[in-house]
Amino acid sequence: MQAIPWWAREGFWAKTAVFVTALSFVILIWLTFDTMKQIMAGSVRVPDYSVINQRISYVADDERGYQVPKIGPEEPLFGKKLTEEEAAALVRKGKLVIQGRNCMNCHTLLGNGAYFAPDLTKAWLDPAWGAATIREQLMVQFLMDPTNNARTFGSGRKMPNLKLTEDEAKAVVAYLKWMSAIDTNGFPYNFKPIPQGGE
Amino acid sequence: MTRVGVLDSSNLTGGQRLAVKYFTVALVLFGAQILFGLLAGLQYLKPDFLYGVLDFNVNRMVHINAMVVWMLYGFLGSVYWLMEDEAQHPVVGLKLGEIAFWVLTLAVTVVVLVYLFVQYGPGDIKTIWFINEGREYIEAPRWADIGIVVVVLVFYFNVLATFIKGRFTGIGGVIVLDLFALAGLYLAGMFFTPNISIDQYWWWWVIHLWVEATWEVLVGAIMAWGLMKTLGVSRRIVQTWLYIEVALMFGSGILGLGHHYFWIGTPDYWFEIGGFFSALEPIPLVAMVVHSLYDAGKHHMKSSNHPALAWLIAHAFGNFLGAGVWGFMHTLPQINLYTHGTQWTPSHGHLAFFGAYATINIAFFYLAAQQWRGNVYMGAGIAGAWRWKWALTLLSVGVLGMTMALLIAGYEQSFIERAINGSTWAGYFEAQNHPWFQQAMWWRQIFGWVTAAGYLLLVWDLLAIGAGETRTATRVGHESEEAEAGAEAAPATA
Ligand code: HEM
Ligand code: HEM
Ligand SMILES: [Fe+2]
């Protein structure tokens, strides 16, 4: 072993490996604590579930150089203002539907998932719903019967009927509305939101 | 009694017998992966194909779940395969390990049947427990998650106890510590939260810290053993390299996790952390190529198992290309803003998973086939060598072709959908309808069939290679270097 310089020895690299791994992991844990604080529902970046009682838009922020969600005046979903608990329960239900129907093996949410269908991060604000006033109703209709309400834009690629009940469809809409209020650092870029009056 | 050229379990040790069970199921699931990939791919071209019967999401879920499970089966098998040799001790608790194998296989079967025939459930927590968790790659329902954890604990006991009773080598130590982290990470994917930012934060712990940290290190250790066995490289060299690779891989991969935290609601300091550390991730992958090629060259490509060595070399290159180059291309936030969640992502995903993990598992299938037939000769000039060479070629060309097709589609989609049209519903379809996109999808399908042909040939070859051969394997190692220089000089790659 004499001839081997210290930097080529097994023992040196074994210790280095342990040290580097431990250090990286400690830093990751520390960052995780900070990040968790910043993405709890009710934080600045990820708003409380009751945000579905308000108008949500996606507007240019000159300082940050991209669009950010803006929480506007009161504009309850389905015309009914919910308490914080009701809102939380509805959004939770929406998430359970999204997982139970396996939406993410066709769609992306926040850009993660599958690529067979449009990204749903800002589906609530999509201009294809036409006008903000009829959007909620159209979304529920579409989700309950995507075959007969298909758009497909000439692609022929339809969403299948996943047999959502009306309650389930409404919960999904609540979910999509809440999700559109998350600050995603400007993703999707250059999105063209639905006109909502007063903007 | 060794019987050369005949498939005979008495040619195998206890651990190896269990390993070939794992390998067999892995190979079957690999076939299922390809079949469902082809179905999903076809639905891009013919949207009415199986619409409402076996929808895209079901096919895709089976496609990627079969992949994760067959690769884990391959890893478990590989560890059982090398454990006794490495620890110089028979597997401790082998009976328990056998039971765990059957339990796991039964659970996997039930899960797949439920995926295919139940498909989805109502929006309540019971669906997550019994049908489908609806989260990519880890869709398996909660009951199965718990079953998997139990089985993995049994496996872990086998590994740990065997190394303790036998001897702890550097390779053994890395495997034991790494498997602990790998299993522990799975727990991060086992809870429900309505908050999608928190959900995806922890989901990526499982996915990223598996494929870009713990799986990489596991295959690094397996590779180290493989190079010792197929080439006869000295232990001191492979272990020193292994530690260097562990340091580089964990040093970049753990914080490289941040490249998934650009757009999911997480704070923007992840731009710098994720961009910087993930950009370093290719370094260990280059190091691995250098190392394995250097070893192979130094030993004049003389190996006791040509197909296995060829697949190990394919692993080194595939890992570097698929993970290192393709990963690097979209890892900076300035680029990822446009490529995120486009066909760019599966372009990288296909090449990385195939290049890094399918390859090394296949190398072990060949090591197993050799031993199963009584350590049969698998050097230059074996009968039917065209089969393994063509299987390797077709599989590699198939996956590379799919990767290129998806890359073209991904570029087009990044421009038209992401940059110009701002990722709206209409913008999405404008990109999907573009002729370049459509053509790319056809090419993906065609190369998918090439891949499938390679798979069929691979299965045939694994069943047939070495049959009727009467010579035993050439011994490798420093001693044998001069003796066989003449006969074995042919390069091992196809
Ligand atoms: C063998 C190792 C690797 C494998 C198997 C792998 C596989 C994958 C897969 C399957 C995805 C898509 C995940 C999803 O479904 O959402 C992905 C995403 C990604 N990978 Fe890798 N990867 C590996 C290594 C790397 C490396 C070394 C880098 C960077 C240098 C990298 C960069 C990325 C990035 C930036 C994404 C996100 C893509 C997006 O924004 O949509 N990967 N990887
Ligand atoms: C044999 C031909 C194959 C075909 C036709 C095929 C097709 C597909 C399709 C259509 C998807 C869904 C992508 C989307 O959401 O739009 C997919 C996803 C995926 N496939 Fe394959 N596949 C094949 C083979 C393979 C192989 C051999 C591997 C790796 C060993 C693989 C790994 C993956 C991965 C990791 C994903 C998820 C990618 C992501 O989310 O970014 N596939 N494949
Ligand atoms: Fe990653």
mmCIF file of N, CA, C and O and ligand atoms in Angstrom, chain A residues 104-106 113-117, chain B residues 30 33-44 56 60 63-64 67 70-71 136-137 203 342-355 357-358 395 398-399 402 406 428 441 444-452, ligand 2:
data_model
loop_
_atom_site.group_PDB
_atom_site.id
_atom_site.type_symbol
_atom_site.label_atom_id
_atom_site.label_comp_id
_atom_site.label_asym_id
_atom_site.label_seq_id
_atom_site.Cartn_x
_atom_site.Cartn_y
_atom_site.Cartn_z
ATOM 1 N N MET A 104 -53.933 11.804 -13.687
ATOM 2 C CA MET A 104 -52.545 12.178 -13.978
ATOM 3 C C MET A 104 -51.822 11.196 -14.890
ATOM 4 O O MET A 104 -50.647 11.408 -15.194
ATOM 5 N N ASN A 105 -52.504 10.106 -15.297
ATOM 6 C CA ASN A 105 -51.880 9.285 -16.327
ATOM 7 C C ASN A 105 -52.350 9.681 -17.717
ATOM 8 O O ASN A 105 -52.099 8.965 -18.701
ATOM 9 N N CYS A 106 -53.050 10.837 -17.817
ATOM 10 C CA CYS A 106 -53.314 11.468 -19.113
ATOM 11 C C CYS A 106 -52.856 12.917 -19.107
ATOM 12 O O CYS A 106 -52.325 13.419 -20.077
ATOM 13 N N GLY A 113 -46.931 14.556 -14.705
ATOM 14 C CA GLY A 113 -47.951 13.565 -15.009
ATOM 15 C C GLY A 113 -47.715 13.022 -16.400
ATOM 16 O O GLY A 113 -46.598 12.707 -16.779
ATOM 17 N N ALA A 114 -48.803 12.931 -17.193
ATOM 18 C CA ALA A 114 -48.691 12.345 -18.525
ATOM 19 C C ALA A 114 -48.995 13.408 -19.574
ATOM 20 O O ALA A 114 -49.579 14.446 -19.270
ATOM 21 N N TYR A 115 -48.647 13.093 -20.815
ATOM 22 C CA TYR A 115 -48.626 14.142 -21.847
ATOM 23 C C TYR A 115 -49.662 13.943 -22.937
ATOM 24 O O TYR A 115 -49.563 14.528 -24.003
ATOM 25 N N PHE A 116 -50.670 13.122 -22.627
ATOM 26 C CA PHE A 116 -51.696 12.776 -23.608
ATOM 27 C C PHE A 116 -52.805 13.825 -23.663
ATOM 28 O O PHE A 116 -53.634 13.813 -24.568
ATOM 29 N N ALA A 117 -52.846 14.724 -22.715
ATOM 30 C CA ALA A 117 -53.945 15.686 -22.605
ATOM 31 C C ALA A 117 -53.403 16.982 -21.999
ATOM 32 O O ALA A 117 -52.321 16.988 -21.423
ATOM 33 N N PHE B 30 -41.154 -7.211 -18.225
ATOM 34 C CA PHE B 30 -40.549 -6.383 -19.270
ATOM 35 C C PHE B 30 -41.392 -6.520 -20.546
ATOM 36 O O PHE B 30 -41.691 -5.532 -21.231
ATOM 37 N N GLN B 33 -44.501 -4.559 -20.102
ATOM 38 C CA GLN B 33 -44.214 -3.136 -20.265
ATOM 39 C C GLN B 33 -44.252 -2.747 -21.740
ATOM 40 O O GLN B 33 -44.883 -1.763 -22.127
ATOM 41 N N ILE B 34 -43.596 -3.538 -22.557
ATOM 42 C CA ILE B 34 -43.515 -3.211 -23.981
ATOM 43 C C ILE B 34 -44.884 -3.308 -24.637
ATOM 44 O O ILE B 34 -45.294 -2.421 -25.396
ATOM 45 N N LEU B 35 -45.632 -4.349 -24.286
ATOM 46 C CA LEU B 35 -46.964 -4.509 -24.859
ATOM 47 C C LEU B 35 -47.848 -3.292 -24.558
ATOM 48 O O LEU B 35 -48.468 -2.713 -25.461
ATOM 49 N N PHE B 36 -47.883 -2.874 -23.298
ATOM 50 C CA PHE B 36 -48.765 -1.759 -22.946
ATOM 51 C C PHE B 36 -48.219 -0.423 -23.453
ATOM 52 O O PHE B 36 -48.984 0.496 -23.721
ATOM 53 N N GLY B 37 -46.896 -0.331 -23.597
ATOM 54 C CA GLY B 37 -46.327 0.860 -24.226
ATOM 55 C C GLY B 37 -46.808 0.990 -25.659
ATOM 56 O O GLY B 37 -47.188 2.069 -26.121
ATOM 57 N N LEU B 38 -46.832 -0.149 -26.353
ATOM 58 C CA LEU B 38 -47.286 -0.122 -27.750
ATOM 59 C C LEU B 38 -48.761 0.281 -27.832
ATOM 60 O O LEU B 38 -49.159 1.048 -28.717
ATOM 61 N N LEU B 39 -49.575 -0.219 -26.893
ATOM 62 C CA LEU B 39 -50.992 0.156 -26.903
ATOM 63 C C LEU B 39 -51.154 1.653 -26.658
ATOM 64 O O LEU B 39 -51.894 2.344 -27.367
ATOM 65 N N ALA B 40 -50.431 2.171 -25.661
ATOM 66 C CA ALA B 40 -50.541 3.595 -25.349
ATOM 67 C C ALA B 40 -50.057 4.440 -26.526
ATOM 68 O O ALA B 40 -50.673 5.452 -26.882
ATOM 69 N N GLY B 41 -48.974 4.015 -27.130
ATOM 70 C CA GLY B 41 -48.429 4.759 -28.269
ATOM 71 C C GLY B 41 -49.422 4.803 -29.422
ATOM 72 O O GLY B 41 -49.600 5.834 -30.080
ATOM 73 N N LEU B 42 -50.097 3.680 -29.633
ATOM 74 C CA LEU B 42 -51.051 3.605 -30.734
ATOM 75 C C LEU B 42 -52.232 4.552 -30.510
ATOM 76 O O LEU B 42 -52.814 5.085 -31.470
ATOM 77 N N GLN B 43 -52.563 4.790 -29.241
ATOM 78 C CA GLN B 43 -53.696 5.682 -28.963
ATOM 79 C C GLN B 43 -53.384 7.143 -29.320
ATOM 80 O O GLN B 43 -54.299 7.928 -29.523
ATOM 81 N N TYR B 44 -52.101 7.481 -29.383
ATOM 82 C CA TYR B 44 -51.751 8.808 -29.897
ATOM 83 C C TYR B 44 -52.116 8.921 -31.376
ATOM 84 O O TYR B 44 -52.467 9.980 -31.870
ATOM 85 N N PHE B 56 -56.074 5.297 -22.376
ATOM 86 C CA PHE B 56 -54.654 5.637 -22.334
ATOM 87 C C PHE B 56 -54.091 5.580 -20.914
ATOM 88 O O PHE B 56 -53.011 5.042 -20.683
ATOM 89 N N ARG B 60 -50.972 3.327 -19.863
ATOM 90 C CA ARG B 60 -49.745 3.990 -19.447
ATOM 91 C C ARG B 60 -49.349 3.572 -18.041
ATOM 92 O O ARG B 60 -48.179 3.332 -17.740
ATOM 93 N N HIS B 63 -47.903 0.239 -18.199
ATOM 94 C CA HIS B 63 -46.595 0.374 -18.851
ATOM 95 C C HIS B 63 -45.510 0.790 -17.850
ATOM 96 O O HIS B 63 -44.479 0.127 -17.722
ATOM 97 N N ILE B 64 -45.752 1.864 -17.122
ATOM 98 C CA ILE B 64 -44.671 2.350 -16.252
ATOM 99 C C ILE B 64 -44.578 1.571 -14.945
ATOM 100 O O ILE B 64 -43.503 1.425 -14.386
ATOM 101 N N MET B 67 -42.633 -1.467 -15.599
ATOM 102 C CA MET B 67 -41.220 -1.117 -15.678
ATOM 103 C C MET B 67 -40.585 -1.034 -14.289
ATOM 104 O O MET B 67 -39.561 -1.666 -14.027
ATOM 105 N N TRP B 70 -40.439 -4.513 -12.742
ATOM 106 C CA TRP B 70 -39.467 -5.483 -13.289
ATOM 107 C C TRP B 70 -38.045 -5.075 -12.963
ATOM 108 O O TRP B 70 -37.183 -5.923 -12.703
ATOM 109 N N MET B 71 -37.800 -3.772 -12.924
ATOM 110 C CA MET B 71 -36.446 -3.342 -12.583
ATOM 111 C C MET B 71 -36.122 -3.644 -11.126
ATOM 112 O O MET B 71 -35.020 -4.090 -10.803
ATOM 113 N N GLU B 136 -48.382 8.866 -10.375
ATOM 114 C CA GLU B 136 -47.471 8.245 -11.339
ATOM 115 C C GLU B 136 -46.367 7.405 -10.695
ATOM 116 O O GLU B 136 -45.707 7.864 -9.762
ATOM 117 N N TYR B 137 -46.135 6.260 -11.255
ATOM 118 C CA TYR B 137 -45.114 5.277 -10.853
ATOM 119 C C TYR B 137 -45.436 4.565 -9.544
ATOM 120 O O TYR B 137 -45.048 3.425 -9.355
ATOM 121 N N TRP B 203 -43.446 13.286 -3.444
ATOM 122 C CA TRP B 203 -43.468 12.313 -4.547
ATOM 123 C C TRP B 203 -42.103 12.276 -5.232
ATOM 124 O O TRP B 203 -41.556 11.223 -5.536
ATOM 125 N N THR B 342 -43.451 18.365 -21.435
ATOM 126 C CA THR B 342 -43.708 18.150 -22.866
ATOM 127 C C THR B 342 -43.129 16.784 -23.237
ATOM 128 O O THR B 342 -42.597 16.077 -22.381
ATOM 129 N N GLN B 343 -43.186 16.437 -24.516
ATOM 130 C CA GLN B 343 -42.627 15.156 -24.961
ATOM 131 C C GLN B 343 -41.114 15.089 -24.741
ATOM 132 O O GLN B 343 -40.506 14.025 -24.852
ATOM 133 N N TRP B 344 -40.534 16.212 -24.454
ATOM 134 C CA TRP B 344 -39.144 16.251 -24.050
ATOM 135 C C TRP B 344 -38.881 15.318 -22.873
ATOM 136 O O TRP B 344 -37.858 14.642 -22.799
ATOM 137 N N THR B 345 -39.801 15.369 -21.926
ATOM 138 C CA THR B 345 -39.615 14.611 -20.687
ATOM 139 C C THR B 345 -39.588 13.099 -20.956
ATOM 140 O O THR B 345 -38.657 12.418 -20.515
ATOM 141 N N PRO B 346 -40.575 12.535 -21.683
ATOM 142 C CA PRO B 346 -40.462 11.097 -21.955
ATOM 143 C C PRO B 346 -39.309 10.748 -22.892
ATOM 144 O O PRO B 346 -38.829 9.606 -22.886
ATOM 145 N N SER B 347 -38.852 11.699 -23.699
ATOM 146 C CA SER B 347 -37.664 11.417 -24.509
ATOM 147 C C SER B 347 -36.513 11.044 -23.570
ATOM 148 O O SER B 347 -35.874 9.999 -23.714
ATOM 149 N N HIS B 348 -36.301 11.887 -22.590
ATOM 150 C CA HIS B 348 -35.276 11.618 -21.576
ATOM 151 C C HIS B 348 -35.626 10.375 -20.744
ATOM 152 O O HIS B 348 -34.769 9.523 -20.506
ATOM 153 N N GLY B 349 -36.902 10.278 -20.331
ATOM 154 C CA GLY B 349 -37.304 9.164 -19.467
ATOM 155 C C GLY B 349 -37.032 7.815 -20.113
ATOM 156 O O GLY B 349 -36.532 6.889 -19.468
ATOM 157 N N HIS B 350 -37.351 7.688 -21.404
ATOM 158 C CA HIS B 350 -37.140 6.408 -22.071
ATOM 159 C C HIS B 350 -35.657 6.052 -22.164
ATOM 160 O O HIS B 350 -35.246 4.950 -21.827
ATOM 161 N N LEU B 351 -34.861 6.994 -22.623
ATOM 162 C CA LEU B 351 -33.451 6.662 -22.801
ATOM 163 C C LEU B 351 -32.764 6.416 -21.459
ATOM 164 O O LEU B 351 -31.920 5.529 -21.328
ATOM 165 N N ALA B 352 -33.159 7.195 -20.454
ATOM 166 C CA ALA B 352 -32.506 7.038 -19.146
ATOM 167 C C ALA B 352 -32.867 5.702 -18.508
ATOM 168 O O ALA B 352 -31.990 4.954 -18.062
ATOM 169 N N PHE B 353 -34.143 5.371 -18.471
ATOM 170 C CA PHE B 353 -34.517 4.110 -17.823
ATOM 171 C C PHE B 353 -33.960 2.915 -18.580
ATOM 172 O O PHE B 353 -33.475 1.951 -17.981
ATOM 173 N N PHE B 354 -34.051 2.979 -19.886
ATOM 174 C CA PHE B 354 -33.507 1.853 -20.649
ATOM 175 C C PHE B 354 -31.987 1.810 -20.503
ATOM 176 O O PHE B 354 -31.405 0.786 -20.140
ATOM 177 N N GLY B 355 -31.358 2.947 -20.784
ATOM 178 C CA GLY B 355 -29.902 2.980 -20.816
ATOM 179 C C GLY B 355 -29.270 2.650 -19.481
ATOM 180 O O GLY B 355 -28.267 1.940 -19.405
ATOM 181 N N TYR B 357 -30.914 1.303 -16.563
ATOM 182 C CA TYR B 357 -31.391 0.209 -15.717
ATOM 183 C C TYR B 357 -31.835 -1.044 -16.450
ATOM 184 O O TYR B 357 -31.677 -2.145 -15.929
ATOM 185 N N ALA B 358 -32.404 -0.909 -17.648
ATOM 186 C CA ALA B 358 -32.762 -2.145 -18.352
ATOM 187 C C ALA B 358 -31.480 -2.905 -18.683
ATOM 188 O O ALA B 358 -31.378 -4.122 -18.478
ATOM 189 N N LEU B 395 -32.869 -3.696 -29.629
ATOM 190 C CA LEU B 395 -33.361 -2.989 -28.446
ATOM 191 C C LEU B 395 -32.759 -1.583 -28.369
ATOM 192 O O LEU B 395 -33.456 -0.603 -28.124
ATOM 193 N N GLY B 398 -34.058 0.573 -31.253
ATOM 194 C CA GLY B 398 -35.467 0.863 -31.013
ATOM 195 C C GLY B 398 -35.642 1.987 -30.000
ATOM 196 O O GLY B 398 -36.359 2.962 -30.240
ATOM 197 N N VAL B 399 -34.968 1.867 -28.870
ATOM 198 C CA VAL B 399 -35.150 2.882 -27.835
ATOM 199 C C VAL B 399 -34.537 4.211 -28.274
ATOM 200 O O VAL B 399 -35.125 5.283 -28.064
ATOM 201 N N MET B 402 -36.989 5.819 -30.640
ATOM 202 C CA MET B 402 -38.123 6.425 -29.930
ATOM 203 C C MET B 402 -37.699 7.729 -29.264
ATOM 204 O O MET B 402 -38.421 8.724 -29.278
ATOM 205 N N LEU B 406 -39.320 11.383 -29.952
ATOM 206 C CA LEU B 406 -39.935 12.159 -28.874
ATOM 207 C C LEU B 406 -39.221 13.497 -28.690
ATOM 208 O O LEU B 406 -39.834 14.500 -28.322
ATOM 209 N N TYR B 428 -52.334 23.538 -26.642
ATOM 210 C CA TYR B 428 -51.878 22.150 -26.535
ATOM 211 C C TYR B 428 -52.189 21.401 -27.819
ATOM 212 O O TYR B 428 -51.319 20.755 -28.414
ATOM 213 N N MET B 441 -44.787 10.951 -33.806
ATOM 214 C CA MET B 441 -45.514 9.897 -33.111
ATOM 215 C C MET B 441 -45.510 8.595 -33.919
ATOM 216 O O MET B 441 -45.452 7.503 -33.375
ATOM 217 N N ARG B 444 -42.117 7.124 -33.409
ATOM 218 C CA ARG B 444 -42.038 6.501 -32.099
ATOM 219 C C ARG B 444 -42.639 5.095 -32.136
ATOM 220 O O ARG B 444 -42.098 4.135 -31.609
ATOM 221 N N GLN B 445 -43.777 4.989 -32.843
ATOM 222 C CA GLN B 445 -44.445 3.697 -32.884
ATOM 223 C C GLN B 445 -43.615 2.670 -33.668
ATOM 224 O O GLN B 445 -43.457 1.535 -33.252
ATOM 225 N N ILE B 446 -43.066 3.134 -34.779
ATOM 226 C CA ILE B 446 -42.258 2.217 -35.586
ATOM 227 C C ILE B 446 -41.045 1.719 -34.788
ATOM 228 O O ILE B 446 -40.757 0.525 -34.733
ATOM 229 N N PHE B 447 -40.363 2.640 -34.138
ATOM 230 C CA PHE B 447 -39.215 2.210 -33.337
ATOM 231 C C PHE B 447 -39.658 1.402 -32.124
ATOM 232 O O PHE B 447 -38.894 0.585 -31.591
ATOM 233 N N GLY B 448 -40.895 1.620 -31.683
ATOM 234 C CA GLY B 448 -41.443 0.774 -30.624
ATOM 235 C C GLY B 448 -41.518 -0.672 -31.085
ATOM 236 O O GLY B 448 -41.204 -1.601 -30.338
ATOM 237 N N TRP B 449 -41.940 -0.866 -32.327
ATOM 238 C CA TRP B 449 -41.993 -2.237 -32.847
ATOM 239 C C TRP B 449 -40.601 -2.838 -32.981
ATOM 240 O O TRP B 449 -40.403 -4.029 -32.743
ATOM 241 N N VAL B 450 -39.636 -1.993 -33.354
ATOM 242 C CA VAL B 450 -38.248 -2.479 -33.402
ATOM 243 C C VAL B 450 -37.823 -2.954 -32.007
ATOM 244 O O VAL B 450 -37.233 -4.026 -31.836
ATOM 245 N N THR B 451 -38.157 -2.130 -31.006
ATOM 246 C CA THR B 451 -37.838 -2.505 -29.628
ATOM 247 C C THR B 451 -38.480 -3.843 -29.272
ATOM 248 O O THR B 451 -37.848 -4.717 -28.662
ATOM 249 N N ALA B 452 -39.745 -3.986 -29.665
ATOM 250 C CA ALA B 452 -40.461 -5.221 -29.338
ATOM 251 C C ALA B 452 -39.795 -6.425 -30.009
ATOM 252 O O ALA B 452 -39.668 -7.501 -29.403
HETATM 253 C C1 HEM C 2 -41.619 -0.723 -26.840
HETATM 254 C C2 HEM C 2 -42.038 0.370 -27.144
HETATM 255 C C3 HEM C 2 -42.507 1.458 -26.200
HETATM 256 C C4 HEM C 2 -43.526 2.296 -26.484
HETATM 257 C C5 HEM C 2 -44.355 2.338 -27.765
HETATM 258 C C6 HEM C 2 -43.667 3.183 -25.361
HETATM 259 C C7 HEM C 2 -44.636 4.157 -25.267
HETATM 260 C C8 HEM C 2 -44.838 4.983 -24.192
HETATM 261 C C9 HEM C 2 -45.901 5.951 -24.062
HETATM 262 C C10 HEM C 2 -46.968 6.221 -25.098
HETATM 263 C C11 HEM C 2 -45.770 6.569 -22.884
HETATM 264 C C12 HEM C 2 -46.656 7.664 -22.310
HETATM 265 C C13 HEM C 2 -46.054 9.002 -22.574
HETATM 266 C C14 HEM C 2 -47.052 10.081 -22.387
HETATM 267 O O1 HEM C 2 -47.529 10.302 -21.270
HETATM 268 O O2 HEM C 2 -47.399 10.729 -23.372
HETATM 269 C C15 HEM C 2 -44.603 6.013 -22.244
HETATM 270 C C16 HEM C 2 -44.116 6.424 -21.028
HETATM 271 C C17 HEM C 2 -42.965 5.927 -20.463
HETATM 272 N N1 HEM C 2 -42.215 4.852 -20.921
HETATM 273 FE FE1 HEM C 2 -42.471 3.863 -22.663
HETATM 274 N N2 HEM C 2 -42.722 2.888 -24.421
HETATM 275 C C18 HEM C 2 -41.994 1.824 -24.896
HETATM 276 C C19 HEM C 2 -40.925 1.220 -24.240
HETATM 277 C C20 HEM C 2 -40.359 1.677 -23.083
HETATM 278 C C21 HEM C 2 -39.132 1.187 -22.528
HETATM 279 C C22 HEM C 2 -38.288 0.061 -23.103
HETATM 280 C C23 HEM C 2 -38.901 1.940 -21.400
HETATM 281 C C24 HEM C 2 -37.760 1.873 -20.419
HETATM 282 C C25 HEM C 2 -37.085 0.854 -20.124
HETATM 283 C C26 HEM C 2 -39.989 2.880 -21.245
HETATM 284 C C27 HEM C 2 -40.116 3.789 -20.228
HETATM 285 C C28 HEM C 2 -41.127 4.719 -20.106
HETATM 286 C C29 HEM C 2 -41.177 5.724 -19.068
HETATM 287 C C30 HEM C 2 -40.153 5.940 -17.967
HETATM 288 C C31 HEM C 2 -42.339 6.485 -19.290
HETATM 289 C C32 HEM C 2 -42.814 7.689 -18.475
HETATM 290 C C33 HEM C 2 -42.142 8.895 -19.080
HETATM 291 C C34 HEM C 2 -42.482 10.215 -18.476
HETATM 292 O O3 HEM C 2 -43.426 10.351 -17.706
HETATM 293 O O4 HEM C 2 -41.772 11.180 -18.804
HETATM 294 N N3 HEM C 2 -40.858 2.695 -22.282
HETATM 295 N N4 HEM C 2 -44.056 5.047 -23.058
#
